Amino acid sequence: MLRLLRMSSTSTGPVSTTIRQKLTEFFNPTHLEVECESHLHNVPKGAEKHFRVQIISDKFEGLSTLQRQRLVNKALAEELKTSVHALRIEARIPSEYEGQKQVDPPRCLGGGNR
Amino acid sequence: MLRSVSFARTLFNSASFNAIRPLSSESARVLTPELKERIQKLVQSGDVVVFMKGTQNQPMCGFSRNVKLILDLHKVPFRDYNVLEDEELRAGIKEFSDWPTIPQIYVKGQFVGGSDIFVQMHQEHEIAKFFDEHGIPSKYSETKKPNA
């Protein structure tokens, strides 16, 4: 219940929505989770700057982890240039996914206020 | 496998992808030849180099701290560069690596990835093997001879 409340606060914001749309369009994923994690960081309430993405798609077949992440970065280049400050990516092919949850993020250390 | 590798190539070359602004737009290009040369020297300043927020003695970001903790666990010394103290480096390294976030890890002058990749390798017990492959001694090296 708490998790649902936490997710609903900013994961339906404009940046979350755009990220979800672009990843859906580019990768046609079988599973996609996009969640804003800015509430865990040292930024104003309602900010959409930190995201986690768990994306399962056969488009990643044969690609190394780095190549997969670069593809996701490329799809979200506009958002990364303008508003997204941190992006956690888990990109797998369907055979690598058994419903496992993406790992938790590390504790924020303040970011140096910059 | 070939299908998705060629998908990746198609994706990178497609009109829709190219219509997207690259990570650094023309107007905001910060990587001057001088800065590029400086960064080139930095990435080669040690076997393992980490561009991070804060320092290895005082990380200022949880993602940067994760990388430091993994390297410490494996007893791999590294050079750290604090992008919070150097705005030019902070912007320049993103363009240099074509990677949008900090931290960034270089091993033997080659970009490895950010904290996600490193944490994943750690969880999949691949860090020791990775350093073995790059000829870097680490605590859990699989090439280490067992004690007599």
Tab-separated table of C-alpha atoms in Angstrom:
chain	number	residue	atom	x	y	z
A	1	MET	CA	0.000	0.000	0.000
A	2	LEU	CA	2.786	2.366	0.960
A	3	ARG	CA	4.628	1.429	-2.216
A	4	LEU	CA	1.557	2.249	-4.328
A	5	LEU	CA	1.212	5.616	-2.641
A	6	ARG	CA	4.905	6.274	-3.175
A	7	MET	CA	4.693	5.360	-6.850
A	8	SER	CA	1.579	7.367	-7.590
A	9	SER	CA	3.030	10.652	-6.392
A	10	THR	CA	5.493	11.316	-9.230
A	11	SER	CA	5.533	8.303	-11.550
A	12	THR	CA	2.622	9.726	-13.494
A	13	GLY	CA	4.345	13.060	-14.017
A	14	PRO	CA	5.142	14.396	-17.494
A	15	VAL	CA	8.737	13.150	-17.564
A	16	SER	CA	7.757	9.680	-16.330
A	17	THR	CA	5.075	9.527	-18.986
A	18	THR	CA	7.419	10.578	-21.764
A	19	ILE	CA	10.031	8.050	-20.691
A	20	ARG	CA	7.443	5.307	-20.661
A	21	GLN	CA	6.153	6.275	-24.098
A	22	LYS	CA	9.585	6.441	-25.710
A	23	LEU	CA	10.777	3.155	-24.269
A	24	THR	CA	7.564	1.468	-25.354
A	25	GLU	CA	7.915	2.865	-28.863
A	26	PHE	CA	11.566	1.967	-29.313
A	27	PHE	CA	11.749	-1.393	-27.594
A	28	ASN	CA	8.249	-2.872	-27.614
A	29	PRO	CA	9.010	-4.337	-24.195
A	30	THR	CA	7.250	-7.352	-22.684
A	31	HIS	CA	7.676	-5.717	-19.291
A	32	LEU	CA	8.412	-2.117	-18.388
A	33	GLU	CA	8.632	-0.310	-15.085
A	34	VAL	CA	9.428	3.374	-14.954
A	35	GLU	CA	9.491	4.963	-11.555
A	36	CYS	CA	10.623	8.370	-10.419
A	37	GLU	CA	12.923	8.147	-7.394
A	38	SER	CA	13.493	11.822	-6.775
A	39	HIS	CA	11.632	11.653	-3.465
A	40	LEU	CA	14.614	9.614	-2.221
A	41	HIS	CA	17.031	12.387	-3.092
A	42	ASN	CA	18.033	15.836	-1.989
A	43	VAL	CA	15.789	17.743	-4.448
A	44	PRO	CA	12.547	19.734	-4.179
A	45	LYS	CA	9.287	17.819	-3.762
A	46	GLY	CA	7.717	16.874	-7.050
A	47	ALA	CA	11.015	16.980	-8.946
A	48	GLU	CA	11.385	14.402	-11.703
A	49	LYS	CA	15.146	14.002	-11.910
A	50	HIS	CA	15.963	10.482	-10.778
A	51	PHE	CA	14.492	7.428	-12.424
A	52	ARG	CA	14.666	3.713	-12.363
A	53	VAL	CA	13.849	1.739	-15.489
A	54	GLN	CA	13.370	-2.008	-15.622
A	55	ILE	CA	12.842	-3.017	-19.225
A	56	ILE	CA	12.488	-6.481	-20.696
A	57	SER	CA	12.709	-6.707	-24.467
A	58	ASP	CA	14.014	-9.097	-27.056
A	59	LYS	CA	15.643	-6.103	-28.742
A	60	PHE	CA	18.507	-6.520	-26.258
A	61	GLU	CA	19.355	-10.039	-27.435
A	62	GLY	CA	23.043	-10.448	-28.198
A	63	LEU	CA	24.003	-7.096	-26.719
A	64	SER	CA	26.336	-6.587	-23.780
A	65	THR	CA	25.070	-4.823	-20.656
A	66	LEU	CA	26.880	-1.668	-21.709
A	67	GLN	CA	25.399	-1.769	-25.213
A	68	ARG	CA	21.909	-2.260	-23.768
A	69	GLN	CA	22.294	0.695	-21.436
A	70	ARG	CA	23.673	2.865	-24.226
A	71	LEU	CA	20.579	2.059	-26.306
A	72	VAL	CA	18.278	3.097	-23.489
A	73	ASN	CA	20.356	6.263	-22.984
A	74	LYS	CA	20.026	7.000	-26.695
A	75	ALA	CA	16.238	6.562	-26.597
A	76	LEU	CA	16.063	8.970	-23.655
A	77	ALA	CA	18.731	11.395	-24.885
A	78	GLU	CA	16.401	14.389	-24.813
A	79	GLU	CA	15.295	13.756	-21.224
A	80	LEU	CA	18.875	13.119	-20.109
A	81	LYS	CA	19.956	16.364	-21.688
A	82	THR	CA	17.244	18.438	-20.069
A	83	SER	CA	15.775	17.092	-16.881
A	84	VAL	CA	16.904	13.606	-15.905
A	85	HIS	CA	19.886	13.643	-13.607
A	86	ALA	CA	20.173	9.978	-12.650
A	87	LEU	CA	18.941	6.906	-14.462
A	88	ARG	CA	19.129	3.356	-13.100
A	89	ILE	CA	18.688	0.842	-15.884
A	90	GLU	CA	18.022	-2.858	-15.776
A	91	ALA	CA	17.711	-4.071	-19.368
A	92	ARG	CA	17.152	-7.769	-19.961
A	93	ILE	CA	15.848	-10.146	-22.562
A	94	PRO	CA	12.714	-12.174	-21.722
A	95	SER	CA	14.652	-15.350	-20.894
A	96	GLU	CA	16.602	-13.430	-18.228
A	97	TYR	CA	13.462	-12.225	-16.480
A	98	GLU	CA	11.549	-14.228	-13.920
A	99	GLY	CA	9.570	-11.420	-12.352
A	100	GLN	CA	12.421	-10.308	-10.127
A	101	LYS	CA	12.310	-6.784	-8.761
A	102	GLN	CA	14.931	-4.241	-9.729
A	103	VAL	CA	17.490	-3.741	-6.979
A	104	ASP	CA	16.903	-0.944	-4.493
A	105	PRO	CA	18.768	2.302	-5.028
A	106	PRO	CA	21.619	3.296	-2.724
A	107	ARG	CA	21.015	5.776	0.057
A	108	CYS	CA	21.345	9.378	-1.083
A	109	LEU	CA	24.347	11.167	0.381
A	110	GLY	CA	23.143	14.645	-0.506
A	111	GLY	CA	24.783	14.980	-3.892
A	112	GLY	CA	26.929	17.866	-2.721
A	113	ASN	CA	23.927	20.179	-3.165
A	114	ARG	CA	24.901	20.569	-6.812
B	1	MET	CA	21.002	-12.547	-32.062
B	2	LEU	CA	21.941	-11.061	-35.418
B	3	ARG	CA	18.424	-9.679	-35.686
B	4	SER	CA	18.743	-7.586	-32.576
B	5	VAL	CA	22.306	-6.485	-33.272
B	6	SER	CA	21.093	-5.191	-36.601
B	7	PHE	CA	18.108	-3.703	-34.785
B	8	ALA	CA	20.520	-1.759	-32.629
B	9	ARG	CA	22.351	-0.571	-35.717
B	10	THR	CA	19.070	0.378	-37.393
B	11	LEU	CA	17.930	2.175	-34.295
B	12	PHE	CA	21.103	4.218	-34.130
B	13	ASN	CA	20.889	5.113	-37.803
B	14	SER	CA	17.160	5.675	-38.090
B	15	ALA	CA	15.692	9.051	-38.906
B	16	SER	CA	13.693	9.150	-35.696
B	17	PHE	CA	16.769	8.520	-33.601
B	18	ASN	CA	18.788	11.085	-35.481
B	19	ALA	CA	16.015	13.597	-35.028
B	20	ILE	CA	16.621	13.257	-31.319
B	21	ARG	CA	19.215	15.674	-30.069
B	22	PRO	CA	22.443	13.879	-29.206
B	23	LEU	CA	23.552	13.867	-25.598
B	24	SER	CA	25.373	17.132	-26.266
B	25	SER	CA	23.760	19.481	-28.745
B	26	GLU	CA	25.889	21.566	-31.094
B	27	SER	CA	25.223	24.757	-29.199
B	28	ALA	CA	26.223	23.244	-25.866
B	29	ARG	CA	29.361	21.396	-27.008
B	30	VAL	CA	31.849	21.728	-24.185
B	31	LEU	CA	34.565	19.350	-25.301
B	32	THR	CA	37.206	21.664	-26.653
B	33	PRO	CA	40.385	20.055	-27.984
B	34	GLU	CA	42.183	21.180	-24.824
B	35	LEU	CA	39.556	19.667	-22.522
B	36	LYS	CA	39.509	16.477	-24.551
B	37	GLU	CA	43.270	16.197	-24.187
B	38	ARG	CA	43.037	16.844	-20.453
B	39	ILE	CA	40.378	14.169	-20.017
B	40	GLN	CA	42.367	11.752	-22.162
B	41	LYS	CA	45.241	12.131	-19.705
B	42	LEU	CA	42.902	11.690	-16.736
B	43	VAL	CA	41.387	8.460	-18.012
B	44	GLN	CA	44.885	7.097	-18.440
B	45	SER	CA	46.169	8.365	-15.102
B	46	GLY	CA	45.647	5.009	-13.441
B	47	ASP	CA	44.609	1.452	-14.159
B	48	VAL	CA	41.237	2.217	-12.625
B	49	VAL	CA	39.845	5.741	-12.769
B	50	VAL	CA	36.500	6.870	-11.392
B	51	PHE	CA	34.812	10.189	-12.117
B	52	MET	CA	32.539	10.634	-9.150
B	53	LYS	CA	30.679	13.035	-6.913
B	54	GLY	CA	32.858	13.624	-3.910
B	55	THR	CA	36.054	11.691	-3.298
B	56	GLN	CA	36.797	8.115	-2.419
B	57	ASN	CA	37.369	9.271	1.152
B	58	GLN	CA	34.140	11.240	1.180
B	59	PRO	CA	31.678	10.223	-1.517
B	60	MET	CA	28.796	12.693	-1.869
B	61	CYS	CA	26.414	10.485	-3.801
B	62	GLY	CA	25.057	7.002	-3.144
B	63	PHE	CA	25.788	5.793	-6.695
B	64	SER	CA	29.382	7.015	-6.496
B	65	ARG	CA	29.736	5.458	-3.064
B	66	ASN	CA	28.564	2.083	-4.379
B	67	VAL	CA	31.373	2.042	-6.938
B	68	LYS	CA	33.931	2.988	-4.295
B	69	LEU	CA	32.653	0.284	-1.934
B	70	ILE	CA	32.931	-2.421	-4.584
B	71	LEU	CA	36.469	-1.374	-5.505
B	72	ASP	CA	37.426	-1.250	-1.819
B	73	LEU	CA	35.925	-4.683	-1.241
B	74	HIS	CA	38.056	-6.090	-4.020
B	75	LYS	CA	41.083	-4.139	-2.791
B	76	VAL	CA	41.504	-2.408	-6.140
B	77	PRO	CA	43.103	1.018	-5.755
B	78	PHE	CA	41.770	3.718	-8.039
B	79	ARG	CA	42.209	7.361	-9.018
B	80	ASP	CA	39.184	9.471	-8.223
B	81	TYR	CA	38.166	12.784	-9.779
B	82	ASN	CA	35.520	14.849	-8.039
B	83	VAL	CA	33.223	16.404	-10.635
B	84	LEU	CA	31.559	18.529	-7.958
B	85	GLU	CA	34.786	20.539	-7.763
B	86	ASP	CA	35.183	20.845	-11.523
B	87	GLU	CA	32.164	21.878	-13.586
B	88	GLU	CA	34.160	21.757	-16.804
B	89	LEU	CA	35.114	18.156	-16.124
B	90	ARG	CA	31.589	17.288	-15.063
B	91	ALA	CA	30.177	18.404	-18.416
B	92	GLY	CA	33.177	17.319	-20.478
B	93	ILE	CA	33.358	13.733	-19.273
B	94	LYS	CA	29.719	13.171	-20.271
B	95	GLU	CA	30.498	14.210	-23.821
B	96	PHE	CA	33.849	12.422	-23.871
B	97	SER	CA	32.316	9.115	-22.770
B	98	ASP	CA	28.979	9.698	-24.525
B	99	TRP	CA	27.470	8.786	-21.176
B	100	PRO	CA	24.973	11.041	-19.448
B	101	THR	CA	25.522	10.400	-15.760
B	102	ILE	CA	28.091	10.248	-12.961
B	103	PRO	CA	29.817	8.072	-11.715
B	104	GLN	CA	31.862	6.814	-14.666
B	105	ILE	CA	34.452	4.079	-14.458
B	106	TYR	CA	37.459	3.669	-16.733
B	107	VAL	CA	39.697	0.611	-16.639
B	108	LYS	CA	43.000	0.740	-18.523
B	109	GLY	CA	41.775	3.800	-20.367
B	110	GLN	CA	38.557	2.167	-21.532
B	111	PHE	CA	35.059	3.189	-20.467
B	112	VAL	CA	33.348	0.431	-18.502
B	113	GLY	CA	30.084	2.018	-17.445
B	114	GLY	CA	28.377	3.603	-14.481
B	115	SER	CA	27.295	2.295	-11.111
B	116	ASP	CA	24.501	0.063	-12.512
B	117	ILE	CA	26.898	-2.008	-14.565
B	118	PHE	CA	29.435	-2.249	-11.785
B	119	VAL	CA	26.840	-3.234	-9.187
B	120	GLN	CA	25.401	-5.818	-11.565
B	121	MET	CA	28.857	-7.311	-12.170
B	122	HIS	CA	29.417	-7.425	-8.429
B	123	GLN	CA	26.101	-9.177	-7.795
B	124	GLU	CA	26.810	-11.685	-10.548
B	125	HIS	CA	30.228	-12.401	-9.047
B	126	GLU	CA	32.027	-11.169	-12.142
B	127	ILE	CA	34.204	-8.432	-10.733
B	128	ALA	CA	37.192	-10.666	-9.910
B	129	LYS	CA	37.097	-12.252	-13.357
B	130	PHE	CA	36.768	-8.824	-14.967
B	131	PHE	CA	39.892	-7.539	-13.235
B	132	ASP	CA	41.776	-10.753	-14.015
B	133	GLU	CA	40.969	-10.267	-17.689
B	134	HIS	CA	42.396	-6.752	-17.517
B	135	GLY	CA	45.509	-7.802	-15.628
B	136	ILE	CA	44.600	-5.883	-12.489
B	137	PRO	CA	45.281	-7.578	-9.164
B	138	SER	CA	42.282	-7.878	-6.866
B	139	LYS	CA	41.517	-9.599	-3.601
B	140	TYR	CA	39.343	-12.372	-5.010
B	141	SER	CA	41.397	-12.906	-8.143
B	142	GLU	CA	40.807	-16.266	-9.719
B	143	THR	CA	44.403	-16.407	-10.901
B	144	LYS	CA	45.737	-16.157	-7.392
B	145	LYS	CA	47.559	-19.241	-6.259
B	146	PRO	CA	46.013	-20.798	-3.127
B	147	ASN	CA	48.045	-20.626	0.083
B	148	ALA	CA	50.162	-23.712	0.692
